[in-house]
CSV table of C-alpha atoms and ligand atoms in Angstrom, one decimal:
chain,number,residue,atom,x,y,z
I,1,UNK,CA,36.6,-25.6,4.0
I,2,UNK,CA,33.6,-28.1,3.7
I,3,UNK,CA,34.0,-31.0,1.6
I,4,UNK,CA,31.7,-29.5,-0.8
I,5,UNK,CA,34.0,-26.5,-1.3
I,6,UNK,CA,31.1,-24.3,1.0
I,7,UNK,CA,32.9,-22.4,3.6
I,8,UNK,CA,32.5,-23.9,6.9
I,9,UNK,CA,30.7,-22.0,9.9
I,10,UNK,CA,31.6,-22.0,13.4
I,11,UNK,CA,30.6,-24.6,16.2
I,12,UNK,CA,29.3,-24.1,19.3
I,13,UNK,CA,28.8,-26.2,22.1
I,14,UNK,CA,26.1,-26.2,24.5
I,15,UNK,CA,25.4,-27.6,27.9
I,16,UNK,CA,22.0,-28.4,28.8
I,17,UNK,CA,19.2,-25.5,29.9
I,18,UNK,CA,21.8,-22.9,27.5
I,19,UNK,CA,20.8,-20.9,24.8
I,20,UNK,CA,23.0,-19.6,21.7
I,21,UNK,CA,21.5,-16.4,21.0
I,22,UNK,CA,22.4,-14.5,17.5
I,23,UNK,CA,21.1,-10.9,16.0
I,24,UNK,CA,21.4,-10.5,12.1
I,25,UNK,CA,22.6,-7.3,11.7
I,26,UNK,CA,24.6,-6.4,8.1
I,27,UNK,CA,22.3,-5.6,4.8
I,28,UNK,CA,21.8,-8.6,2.8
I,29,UNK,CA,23.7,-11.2,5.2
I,30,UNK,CA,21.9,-14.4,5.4
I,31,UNK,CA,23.1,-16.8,8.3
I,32,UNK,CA,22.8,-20.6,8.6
I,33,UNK,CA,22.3,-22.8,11.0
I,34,UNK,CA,22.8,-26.2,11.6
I,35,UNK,CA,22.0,-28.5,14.6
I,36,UNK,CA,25.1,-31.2,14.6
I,37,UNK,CA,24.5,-33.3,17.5
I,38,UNK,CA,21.7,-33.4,20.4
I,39,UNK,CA,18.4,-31.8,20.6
I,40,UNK,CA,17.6,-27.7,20.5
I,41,UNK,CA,14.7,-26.3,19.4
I,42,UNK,CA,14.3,-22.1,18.1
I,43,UNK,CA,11.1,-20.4,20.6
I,44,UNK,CA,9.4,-23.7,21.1
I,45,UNK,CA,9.6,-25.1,17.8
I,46,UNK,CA,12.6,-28.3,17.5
I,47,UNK,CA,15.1,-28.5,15.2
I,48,UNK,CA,15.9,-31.3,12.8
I,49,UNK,CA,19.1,-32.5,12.6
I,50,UNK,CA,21.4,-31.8,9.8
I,51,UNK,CA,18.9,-29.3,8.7
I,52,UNK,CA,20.0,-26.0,7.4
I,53,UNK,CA,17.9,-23.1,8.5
I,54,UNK,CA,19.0,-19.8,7.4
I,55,UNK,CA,18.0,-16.6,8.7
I,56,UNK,CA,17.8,-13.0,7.4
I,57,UNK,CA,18.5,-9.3,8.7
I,58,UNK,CA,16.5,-8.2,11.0
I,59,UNK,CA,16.5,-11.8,12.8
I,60,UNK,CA,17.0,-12.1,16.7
I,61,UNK,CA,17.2,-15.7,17.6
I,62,UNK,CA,18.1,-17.4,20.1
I,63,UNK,CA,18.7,-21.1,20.2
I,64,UNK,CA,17.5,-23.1,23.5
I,65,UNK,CA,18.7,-26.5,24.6
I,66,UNK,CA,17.2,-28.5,27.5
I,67,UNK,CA,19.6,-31.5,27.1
I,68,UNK,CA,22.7,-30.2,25.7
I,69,UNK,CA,23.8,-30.0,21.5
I,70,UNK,CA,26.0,-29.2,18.9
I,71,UNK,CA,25.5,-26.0,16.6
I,72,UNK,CA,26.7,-24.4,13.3
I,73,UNK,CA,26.4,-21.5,12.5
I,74,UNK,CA,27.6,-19.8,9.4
I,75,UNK,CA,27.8,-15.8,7.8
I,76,UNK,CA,28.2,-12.8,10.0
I,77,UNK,CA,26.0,-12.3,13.0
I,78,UNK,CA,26.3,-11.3,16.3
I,79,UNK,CA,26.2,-14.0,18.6
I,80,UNK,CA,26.8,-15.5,22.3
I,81,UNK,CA,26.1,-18.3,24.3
I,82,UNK,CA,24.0,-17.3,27.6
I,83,UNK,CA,23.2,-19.7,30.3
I,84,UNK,CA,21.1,-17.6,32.4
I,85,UNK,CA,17.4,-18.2,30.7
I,86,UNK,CA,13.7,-18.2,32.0
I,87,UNK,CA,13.0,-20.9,30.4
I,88,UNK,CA,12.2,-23.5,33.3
I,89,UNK,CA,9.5,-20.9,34.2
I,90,UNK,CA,7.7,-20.7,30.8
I,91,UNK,CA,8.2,-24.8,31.1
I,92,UNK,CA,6.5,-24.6,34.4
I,93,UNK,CA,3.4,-22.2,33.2
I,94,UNK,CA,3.3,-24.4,30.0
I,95,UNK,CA,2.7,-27.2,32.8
I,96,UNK,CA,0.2,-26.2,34.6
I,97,UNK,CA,-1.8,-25.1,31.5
I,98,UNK,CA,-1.5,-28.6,30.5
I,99,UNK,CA,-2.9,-29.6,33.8
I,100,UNK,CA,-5.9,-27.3,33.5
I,101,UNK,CA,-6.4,-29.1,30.1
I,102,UNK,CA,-6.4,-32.8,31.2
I,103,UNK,CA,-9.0,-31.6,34.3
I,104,UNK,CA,-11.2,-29.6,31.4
I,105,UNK,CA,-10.7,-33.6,29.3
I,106,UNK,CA,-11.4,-35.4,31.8
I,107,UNK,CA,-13.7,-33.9,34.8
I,108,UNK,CA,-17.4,-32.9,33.5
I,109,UNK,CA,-17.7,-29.9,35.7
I,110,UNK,CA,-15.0,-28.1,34.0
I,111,UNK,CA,-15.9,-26.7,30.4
I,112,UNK,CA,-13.4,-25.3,28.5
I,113,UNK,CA,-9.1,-25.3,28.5
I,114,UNK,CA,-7.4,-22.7,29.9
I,115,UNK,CA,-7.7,-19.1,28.9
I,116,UNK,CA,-4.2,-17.7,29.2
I,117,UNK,CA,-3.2,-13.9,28.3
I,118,UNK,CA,0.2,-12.8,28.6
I,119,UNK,CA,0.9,-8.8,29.1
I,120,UNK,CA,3.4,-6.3,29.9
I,121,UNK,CA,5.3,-3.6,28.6
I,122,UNK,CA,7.1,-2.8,24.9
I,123,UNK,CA,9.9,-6.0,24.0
I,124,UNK,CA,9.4,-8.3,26.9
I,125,UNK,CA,9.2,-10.6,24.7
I,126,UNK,CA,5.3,-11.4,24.6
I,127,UNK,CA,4.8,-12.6,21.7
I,128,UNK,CA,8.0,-14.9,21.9
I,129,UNK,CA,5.9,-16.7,25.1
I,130,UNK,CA,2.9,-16.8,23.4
I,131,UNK,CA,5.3,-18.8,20.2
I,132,UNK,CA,6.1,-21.2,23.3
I,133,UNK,CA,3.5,-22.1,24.8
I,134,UNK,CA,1.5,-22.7,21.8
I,135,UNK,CA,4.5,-24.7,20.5
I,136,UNK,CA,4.6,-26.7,23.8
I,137,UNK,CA,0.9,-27.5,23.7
I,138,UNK,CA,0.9,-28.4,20.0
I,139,UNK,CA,4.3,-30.6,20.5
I,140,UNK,CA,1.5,-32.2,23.3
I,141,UNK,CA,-1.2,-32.8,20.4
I,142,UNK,CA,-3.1,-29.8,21.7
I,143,UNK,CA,-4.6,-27.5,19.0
I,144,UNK,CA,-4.5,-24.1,20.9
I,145,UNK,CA,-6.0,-21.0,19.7
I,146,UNK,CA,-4.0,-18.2,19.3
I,147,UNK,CA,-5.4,-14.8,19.6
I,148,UNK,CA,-3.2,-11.6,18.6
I,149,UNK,CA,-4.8,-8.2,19.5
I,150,UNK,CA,-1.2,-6.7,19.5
I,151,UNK,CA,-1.8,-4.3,16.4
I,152,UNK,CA,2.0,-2.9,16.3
I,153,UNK,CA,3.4,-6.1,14.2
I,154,UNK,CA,0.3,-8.0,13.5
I,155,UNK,CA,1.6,-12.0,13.5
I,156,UNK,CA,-1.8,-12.7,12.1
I,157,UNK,CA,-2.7,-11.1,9.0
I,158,UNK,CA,-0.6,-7.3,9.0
I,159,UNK,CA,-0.4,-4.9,11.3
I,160,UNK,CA,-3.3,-3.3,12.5
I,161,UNK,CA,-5.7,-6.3,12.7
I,162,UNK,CA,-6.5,-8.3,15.1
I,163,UNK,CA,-7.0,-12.1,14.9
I,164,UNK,CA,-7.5,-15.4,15.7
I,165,UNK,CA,-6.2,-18.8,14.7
I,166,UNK,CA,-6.2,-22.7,15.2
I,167,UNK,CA,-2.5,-23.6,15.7
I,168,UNK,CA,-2.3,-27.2,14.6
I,169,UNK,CA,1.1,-27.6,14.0
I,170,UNK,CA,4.3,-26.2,15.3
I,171,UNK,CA,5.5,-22.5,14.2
I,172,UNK,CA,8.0,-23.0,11.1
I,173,UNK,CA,11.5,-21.7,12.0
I,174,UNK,CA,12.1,-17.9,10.5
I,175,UNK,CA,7.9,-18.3,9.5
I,176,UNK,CA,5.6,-18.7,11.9
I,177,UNK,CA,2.2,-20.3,12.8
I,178,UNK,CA,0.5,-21.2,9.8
I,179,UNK,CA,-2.4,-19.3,8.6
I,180,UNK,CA,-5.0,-20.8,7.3
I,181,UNK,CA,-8.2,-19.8,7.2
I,182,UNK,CA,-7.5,-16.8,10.2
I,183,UNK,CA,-10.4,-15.1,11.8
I,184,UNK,CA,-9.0,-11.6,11.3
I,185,UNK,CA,-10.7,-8.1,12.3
I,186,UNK,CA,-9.5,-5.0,11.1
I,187,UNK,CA,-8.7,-1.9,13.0
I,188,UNK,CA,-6.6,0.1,10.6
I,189,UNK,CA,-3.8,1.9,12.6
I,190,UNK,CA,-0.5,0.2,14.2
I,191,UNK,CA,-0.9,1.6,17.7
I,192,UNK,CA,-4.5,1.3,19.8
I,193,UNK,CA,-4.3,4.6,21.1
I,194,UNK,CA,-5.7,6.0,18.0
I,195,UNK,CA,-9.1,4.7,18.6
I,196,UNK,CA,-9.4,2.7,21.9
I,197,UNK,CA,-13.3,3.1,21.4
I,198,UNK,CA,-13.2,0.9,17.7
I,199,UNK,CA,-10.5,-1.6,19.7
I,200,UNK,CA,-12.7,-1.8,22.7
I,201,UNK,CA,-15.4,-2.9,20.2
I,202,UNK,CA,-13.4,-5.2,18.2
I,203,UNK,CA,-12.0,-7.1,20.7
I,204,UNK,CA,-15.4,-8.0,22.6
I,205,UNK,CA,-16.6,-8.8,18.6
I,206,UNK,CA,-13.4,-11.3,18.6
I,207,UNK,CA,-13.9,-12.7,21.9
I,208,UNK,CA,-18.1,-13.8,21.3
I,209,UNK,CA,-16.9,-15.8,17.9
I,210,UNK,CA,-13.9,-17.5,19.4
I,211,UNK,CA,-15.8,-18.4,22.4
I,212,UNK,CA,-18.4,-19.5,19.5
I,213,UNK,CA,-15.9,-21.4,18.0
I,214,UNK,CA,-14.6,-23.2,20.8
I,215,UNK,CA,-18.0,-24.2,21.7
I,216,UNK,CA,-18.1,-26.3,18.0
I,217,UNK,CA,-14.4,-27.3,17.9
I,218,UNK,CA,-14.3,-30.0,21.1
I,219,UNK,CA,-10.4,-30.5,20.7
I,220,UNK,CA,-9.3,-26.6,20.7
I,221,UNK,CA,-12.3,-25.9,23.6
I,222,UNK,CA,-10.1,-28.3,25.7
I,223,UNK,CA,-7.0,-26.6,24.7
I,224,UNK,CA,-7.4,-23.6,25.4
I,225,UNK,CA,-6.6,-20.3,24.0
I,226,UNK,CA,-3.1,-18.1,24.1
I,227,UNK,CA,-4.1,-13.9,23.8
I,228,UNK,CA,-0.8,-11.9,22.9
I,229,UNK,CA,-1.4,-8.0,23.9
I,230,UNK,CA,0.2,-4.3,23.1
I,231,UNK,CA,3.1,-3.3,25.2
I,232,UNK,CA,0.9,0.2,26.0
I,233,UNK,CA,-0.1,-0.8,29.7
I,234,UNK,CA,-1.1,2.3,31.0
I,235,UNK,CA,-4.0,4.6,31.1
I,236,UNK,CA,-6.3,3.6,28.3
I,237,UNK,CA,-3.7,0.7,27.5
I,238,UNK,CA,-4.6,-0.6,30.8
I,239,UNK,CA,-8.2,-0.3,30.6
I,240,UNK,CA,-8.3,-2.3,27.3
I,241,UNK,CA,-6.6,-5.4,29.0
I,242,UNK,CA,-8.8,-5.6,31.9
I,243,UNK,CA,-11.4,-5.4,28.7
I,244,UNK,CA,-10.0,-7.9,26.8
I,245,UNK,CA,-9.5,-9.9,29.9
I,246,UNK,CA,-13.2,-9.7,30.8
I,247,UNK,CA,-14.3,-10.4,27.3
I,248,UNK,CA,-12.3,-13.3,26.6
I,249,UNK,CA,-13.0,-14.6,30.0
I,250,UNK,CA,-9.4,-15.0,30.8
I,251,UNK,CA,-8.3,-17.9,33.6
I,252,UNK,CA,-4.8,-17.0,33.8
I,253,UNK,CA,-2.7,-13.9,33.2
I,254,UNK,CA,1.0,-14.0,32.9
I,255,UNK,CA,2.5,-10.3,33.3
I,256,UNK,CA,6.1,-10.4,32.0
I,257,UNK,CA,8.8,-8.2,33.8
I,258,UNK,CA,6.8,-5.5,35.4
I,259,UNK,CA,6.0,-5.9,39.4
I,260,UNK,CA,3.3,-2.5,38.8
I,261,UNK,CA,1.6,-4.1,36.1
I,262,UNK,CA,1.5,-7.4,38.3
I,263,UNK,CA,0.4,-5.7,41.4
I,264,UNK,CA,-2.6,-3.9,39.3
I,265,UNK,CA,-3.7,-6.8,37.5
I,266,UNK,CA,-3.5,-8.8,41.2
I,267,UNK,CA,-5.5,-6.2,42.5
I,268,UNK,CA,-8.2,-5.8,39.9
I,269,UNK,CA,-8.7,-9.5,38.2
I,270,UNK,CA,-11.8,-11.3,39.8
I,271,UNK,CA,-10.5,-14.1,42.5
I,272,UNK,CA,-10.0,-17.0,40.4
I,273,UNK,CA,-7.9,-15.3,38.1
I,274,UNK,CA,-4.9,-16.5,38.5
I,275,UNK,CA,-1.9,-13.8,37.7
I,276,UNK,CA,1.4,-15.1,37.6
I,277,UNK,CA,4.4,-12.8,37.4
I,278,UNK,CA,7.5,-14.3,35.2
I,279,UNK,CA,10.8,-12.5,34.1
I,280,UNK,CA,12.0,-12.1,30.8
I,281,UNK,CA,14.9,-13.1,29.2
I,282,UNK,CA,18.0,-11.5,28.9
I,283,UNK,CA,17.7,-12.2,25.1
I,284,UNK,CA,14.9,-10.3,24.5
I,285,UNK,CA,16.1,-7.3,22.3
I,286,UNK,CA,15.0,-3.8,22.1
I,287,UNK,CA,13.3,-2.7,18.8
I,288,UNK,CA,13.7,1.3,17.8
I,289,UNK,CA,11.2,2.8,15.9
I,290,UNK,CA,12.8,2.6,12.4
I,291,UNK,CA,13.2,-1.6,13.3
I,292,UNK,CA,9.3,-2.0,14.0
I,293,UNK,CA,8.8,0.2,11.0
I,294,UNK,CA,10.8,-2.1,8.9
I,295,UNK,CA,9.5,-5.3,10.8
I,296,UNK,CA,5.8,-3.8,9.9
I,297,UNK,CA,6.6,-3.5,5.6
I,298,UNK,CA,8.2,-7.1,6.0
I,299,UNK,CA,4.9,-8.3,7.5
I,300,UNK,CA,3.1,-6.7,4.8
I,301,UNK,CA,4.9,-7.8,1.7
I,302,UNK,CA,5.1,-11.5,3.2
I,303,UNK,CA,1.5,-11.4,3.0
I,304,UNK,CA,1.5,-10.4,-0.6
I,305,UNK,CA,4.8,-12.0,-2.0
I,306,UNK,CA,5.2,-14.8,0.4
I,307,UNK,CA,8.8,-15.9,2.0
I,308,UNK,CA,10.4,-19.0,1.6
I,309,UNK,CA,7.2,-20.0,-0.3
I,310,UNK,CA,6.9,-17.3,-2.5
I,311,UNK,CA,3.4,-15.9,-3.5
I,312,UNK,CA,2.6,-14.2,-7.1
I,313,UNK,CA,-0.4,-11.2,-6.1
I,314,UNK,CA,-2.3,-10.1,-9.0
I,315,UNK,CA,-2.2,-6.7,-10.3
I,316,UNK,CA,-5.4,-4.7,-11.9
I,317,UNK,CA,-7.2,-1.7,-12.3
I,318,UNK,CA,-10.9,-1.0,-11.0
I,319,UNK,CA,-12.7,1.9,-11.8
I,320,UNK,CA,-14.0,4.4,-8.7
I,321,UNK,CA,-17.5,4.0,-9.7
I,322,UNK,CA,-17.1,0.1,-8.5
I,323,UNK,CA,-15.8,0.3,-5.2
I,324,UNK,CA,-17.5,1.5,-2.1
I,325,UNK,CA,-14.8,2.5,0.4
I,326,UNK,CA,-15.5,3.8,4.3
I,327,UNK,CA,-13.0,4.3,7.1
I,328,UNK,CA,-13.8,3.9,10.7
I,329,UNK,CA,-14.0,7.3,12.8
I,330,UNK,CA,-15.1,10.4,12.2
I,331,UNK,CA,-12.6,13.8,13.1
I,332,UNK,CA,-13.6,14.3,16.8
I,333,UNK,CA,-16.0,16.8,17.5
I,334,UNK,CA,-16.8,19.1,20.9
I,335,UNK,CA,-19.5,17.3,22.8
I,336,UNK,CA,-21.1,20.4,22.2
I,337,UNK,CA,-21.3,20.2,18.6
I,338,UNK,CA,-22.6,16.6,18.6
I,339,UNK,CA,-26.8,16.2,18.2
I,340,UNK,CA,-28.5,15.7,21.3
I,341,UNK,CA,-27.5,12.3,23.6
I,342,UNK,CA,-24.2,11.7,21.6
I,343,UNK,CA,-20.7,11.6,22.7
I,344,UNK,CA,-17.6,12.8,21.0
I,345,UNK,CA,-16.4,9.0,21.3
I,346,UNK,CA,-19.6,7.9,19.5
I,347,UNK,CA,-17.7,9.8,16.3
I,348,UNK,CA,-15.0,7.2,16.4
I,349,UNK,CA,-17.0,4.2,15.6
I,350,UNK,CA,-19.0,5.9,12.6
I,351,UNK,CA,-18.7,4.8,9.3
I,352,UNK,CA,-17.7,7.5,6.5
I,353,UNK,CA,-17.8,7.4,3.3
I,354,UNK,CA,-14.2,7.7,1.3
I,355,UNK,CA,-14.3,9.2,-2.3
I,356,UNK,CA,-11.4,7.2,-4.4
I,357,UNK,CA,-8.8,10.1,-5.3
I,358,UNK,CA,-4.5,10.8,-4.7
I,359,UNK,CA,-5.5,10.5,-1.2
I,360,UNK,CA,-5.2,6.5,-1.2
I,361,UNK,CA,-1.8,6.2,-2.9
I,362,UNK,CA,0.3,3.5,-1.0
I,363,UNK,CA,-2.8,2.9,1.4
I,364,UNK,CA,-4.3,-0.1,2.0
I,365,UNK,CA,-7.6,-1.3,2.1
I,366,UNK,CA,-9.6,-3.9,3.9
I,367,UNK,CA,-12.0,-6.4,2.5
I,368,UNK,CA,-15.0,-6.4,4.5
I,369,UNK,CA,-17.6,-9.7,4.5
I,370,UNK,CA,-19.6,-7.2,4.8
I,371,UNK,CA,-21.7,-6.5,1.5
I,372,UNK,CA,-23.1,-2.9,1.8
I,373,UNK,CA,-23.1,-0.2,4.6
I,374,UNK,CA,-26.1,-1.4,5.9
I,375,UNK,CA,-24.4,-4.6,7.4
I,376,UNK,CA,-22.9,-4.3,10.3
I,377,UNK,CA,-19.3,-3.2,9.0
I,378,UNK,CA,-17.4,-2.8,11.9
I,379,UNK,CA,-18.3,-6.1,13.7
I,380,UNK,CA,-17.4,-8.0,10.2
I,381,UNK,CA,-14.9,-9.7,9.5
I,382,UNK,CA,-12.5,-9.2,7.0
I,383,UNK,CA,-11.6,-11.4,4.1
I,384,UNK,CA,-8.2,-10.0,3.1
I,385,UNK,CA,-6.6,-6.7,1.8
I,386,UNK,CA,-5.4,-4.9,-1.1
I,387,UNK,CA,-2.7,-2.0,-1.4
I,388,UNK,CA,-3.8,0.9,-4.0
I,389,UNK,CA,0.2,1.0,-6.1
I,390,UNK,CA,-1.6,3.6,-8.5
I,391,UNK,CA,-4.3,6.6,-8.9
I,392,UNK,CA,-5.5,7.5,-12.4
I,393,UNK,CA,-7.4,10.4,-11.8
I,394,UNK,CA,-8.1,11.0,-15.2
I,395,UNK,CA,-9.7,7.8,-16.1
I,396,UNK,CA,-10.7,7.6,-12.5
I,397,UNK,CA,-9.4,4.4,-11.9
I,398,UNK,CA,-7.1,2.2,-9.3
I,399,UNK,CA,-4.6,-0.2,-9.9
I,400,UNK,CA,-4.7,-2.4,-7.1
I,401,UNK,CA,-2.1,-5.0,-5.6
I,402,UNK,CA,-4.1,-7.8,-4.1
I,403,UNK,CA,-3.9,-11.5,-3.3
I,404,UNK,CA,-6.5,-12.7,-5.2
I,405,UNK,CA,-7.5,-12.3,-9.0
I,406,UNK,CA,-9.9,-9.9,-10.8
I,407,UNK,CA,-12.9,-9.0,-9.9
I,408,UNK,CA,-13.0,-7.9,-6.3
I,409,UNK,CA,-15.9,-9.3,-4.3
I,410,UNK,CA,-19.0,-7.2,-4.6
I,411,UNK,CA,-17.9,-6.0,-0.6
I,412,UNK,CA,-17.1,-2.8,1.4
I,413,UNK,CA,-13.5,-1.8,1.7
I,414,UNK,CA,-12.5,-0.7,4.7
I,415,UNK,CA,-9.5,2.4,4.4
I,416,UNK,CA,-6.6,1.5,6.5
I,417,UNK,CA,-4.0,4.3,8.0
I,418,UNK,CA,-1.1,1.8,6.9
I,419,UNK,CA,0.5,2.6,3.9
I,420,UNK,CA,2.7,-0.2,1.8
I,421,UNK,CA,5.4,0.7,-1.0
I,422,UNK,CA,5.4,-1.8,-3.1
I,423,UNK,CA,9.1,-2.1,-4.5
I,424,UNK,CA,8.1,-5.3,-6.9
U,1,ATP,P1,6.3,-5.8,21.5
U,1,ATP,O1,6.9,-4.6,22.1
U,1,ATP,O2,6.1,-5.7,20.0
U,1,ATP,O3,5.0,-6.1,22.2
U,1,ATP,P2,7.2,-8.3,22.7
U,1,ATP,O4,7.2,-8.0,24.1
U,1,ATP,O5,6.1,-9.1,22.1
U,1,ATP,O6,7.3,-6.9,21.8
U,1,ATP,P3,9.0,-10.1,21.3
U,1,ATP,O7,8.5,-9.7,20.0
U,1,ATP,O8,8.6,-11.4,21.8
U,1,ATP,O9,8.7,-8.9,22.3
U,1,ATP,O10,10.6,-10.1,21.3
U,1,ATP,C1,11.3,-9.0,20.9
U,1,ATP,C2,12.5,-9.5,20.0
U,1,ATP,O11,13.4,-10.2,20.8
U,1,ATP,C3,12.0,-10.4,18.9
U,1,ATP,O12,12.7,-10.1,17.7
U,1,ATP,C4,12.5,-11.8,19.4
U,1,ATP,O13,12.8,-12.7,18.3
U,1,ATP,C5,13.7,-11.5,20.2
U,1,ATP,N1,13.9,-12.4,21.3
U,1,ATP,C6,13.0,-12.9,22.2
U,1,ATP,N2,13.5,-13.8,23.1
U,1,ATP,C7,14.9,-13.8,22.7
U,1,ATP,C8,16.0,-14.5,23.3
U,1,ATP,N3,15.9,-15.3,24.3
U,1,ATP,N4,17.2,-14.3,22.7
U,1,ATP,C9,17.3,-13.5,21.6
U,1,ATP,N5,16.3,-12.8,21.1
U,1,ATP,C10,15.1,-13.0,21.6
């Protein structure tokens, strides 16, 4: 026992370049850890000593030190100490992205930082890199942009947009980047495939304003930007990343784990595209179906409720005859019932009109900047969103669930395919 009467965890020792790697498994179990003695740090981000960081179920962790340390760790979790990790290779890439940014500091014929996007298949770990990276540049005083278009989780906003933010300061442990004042598009649905011709769109729409916005923000132009992607690399999946890659005017691709994916990229990136295979760890765990599911309703009642600072969303009715509500996509048509010179893909970019009923129970709904339909709604931004927790048919109201107070904004909500129970 502790002196405090607390029971005591167990200690592990590390050598240098090991990493203690733990998966939070049992309902309700909250594990803690403590760095004792040396230096670690949790997917880029270093730990303070004596600290206690706890970590719910559902966590997969994994707990790197470069110079050697001291750990405790206490509650029920599965856990092992691995000394096999890519980790000098993520250093290495982190390096030479520095380099990039000290020539685009310091030579006048260079413009911008490096544009860097990693790829690759479902949990290879992507967006634990991209945590890296940006960690190792901020730890440099770099202020990186980090650009998610991987709809599945959604680290900015909720699943199903897409985003942009300025990472100023390091990730917090168990929390994140920070997430103020995100650029954040919506596309509605968790996986791309549902409308690659909306994604295609939204994605060059996200690449012109952070390109704008590196132009007007000196520090972050030099820093550079850090695009996570999808794990769907094939097909259409593929086509979207040489997309992206063409509208973010990527300078380096890192391709984790798959030699086809490499050799395709390789073959079909302009020359001075550099595409750098890595391998990923041995840590990296798979995630079924009912664990992404799970993952997805965490993200979204963090954005409402909060986490370890908790959040207090408003609750209130509006009445139908208020709101103006669209969804992105019409049902497909033949090409042959389409008017003459449109496409069947044309559909999936049209606005249409939603009439409020039963139908949006549990659904949530996107905040466009975008004040009437004859903006351009699908290239707008998005200020936030709202989950509809009840339909009153009779008085032809909805009681919504949303981050801010009454009234809604005088704006077009966009209907989302993600649905949120909220258990509150
Ligand atoms: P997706 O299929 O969603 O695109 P991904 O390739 O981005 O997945 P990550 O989300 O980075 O993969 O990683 C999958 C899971 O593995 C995450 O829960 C992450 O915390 C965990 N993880 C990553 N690296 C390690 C490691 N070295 N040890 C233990 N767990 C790890």
């Amino acid at each position: 026992m502790a002196e405090d009467g607390e029971p005591k965890g167990k200690e592990y020792v590390l050598e240098a370049d090991a990493e203690l790697r733990f998966e939070v498994e049992n309902k309700n179990e909250n594990v803690i850890l403590t760095l004792k003695s040396g230096y670690a740090e949790i997917f880029g981000t270093e730990l303070v000593r004596g600290k206690a960081y706890s970590f719910k179920t559902g966590a997969k962790i994994a707990v790197f030190t470069w110079q050697g340390c001291t750990l405790e760790l206490g509650g029920e979790c599965d856990c092992y100490i691995a000394k096999e990790t890519p980790m000098m290779f993520y250093l290495n890439c982190h390096a030479c992205l520095e380099q990039l940014r000290m020539k685009a500091e310091n030579e006048s014929d260079v413009k911008r930082g490096p544009i860097t996007m990693i790829v690759g298949p479902s949990d290879v770990g992507k967006s634990t890199v991209c945590r890296i990276l940006l960690n190792y540049a901020v730890r440099m005083g770099r202020t990186p942009v980090f650009v998610d278009l991987d709809v599945g989780q959604g680290a900015i906003s909720i699943p199903g947009a897409i985003g942009a933010l300025l990472v100023e300061r390091p990730a917090a442990i168990g929390e994140g980047f920070s997430e103020q004042a995100p650029l954040v598009y919506n596309f509605g649905h968790t996986g791309i495939q549902k409308n690659t011709q909306l994604m295609n769109v939204l994605v060059g729409r996200l690449a012109e304003v952070v390109h704008e916005r590196l132009q007007a923000n000196k520090k972050a132009n030099v820093s550079g930007v850090i695009i996570n992607t999808c794990g769907w690399v094939k097909n259409d999946g593929y086509r979207l990343l040489k997309h992206a890659a063409r509208a973010f005017e990527v300078d380096v691709v890192l391709v984790l784990d798959q030699e086809k994916l490499y050799n395709e990229l390789s073959r079909d990136m302009p020359q001075f595209v550099k595409v750098v295979l890595l391998p990923k760890s041995g840590g990296v765990v798979e995630r079924s179906k009912a664990y992404r599911a799970e993952a997805r309703d965490d993200r979204i009642r963090h954005y409402f409720y909060g986490n370890k600072t908790p959040l207090h969303p408003h609750s209130f009715d509006v009445k139908w005859s208020d709101l103006k509500i669209y969804k992105i996509g019409a049902p497909p048509l033949p090409d042959s019932c389409m008017p003459l010179g449109m496409k069947a893909e044309d559909n999936m970019t049209k606005l249409v009109s939603v009439q409020p009923g039963p139908n949006l129970l549990h659904h949530i709904l996107a905040l466009s900047f975008a004040a009437s339909p004859e903006d351009d709604i699908i290239t707008s931004n998005i200020a936030g969103y709202i989950c509809v927790t009840n339909v009153d048919v009779e008085n032809q109201t909805l009681t919504v669930l949303s981050p801010q107070p009454r009234p809604l904004p005088d704006t077009v909500l966009l209907l989302c395919d993600l649905q949120f129970m909220d258990s509150h």
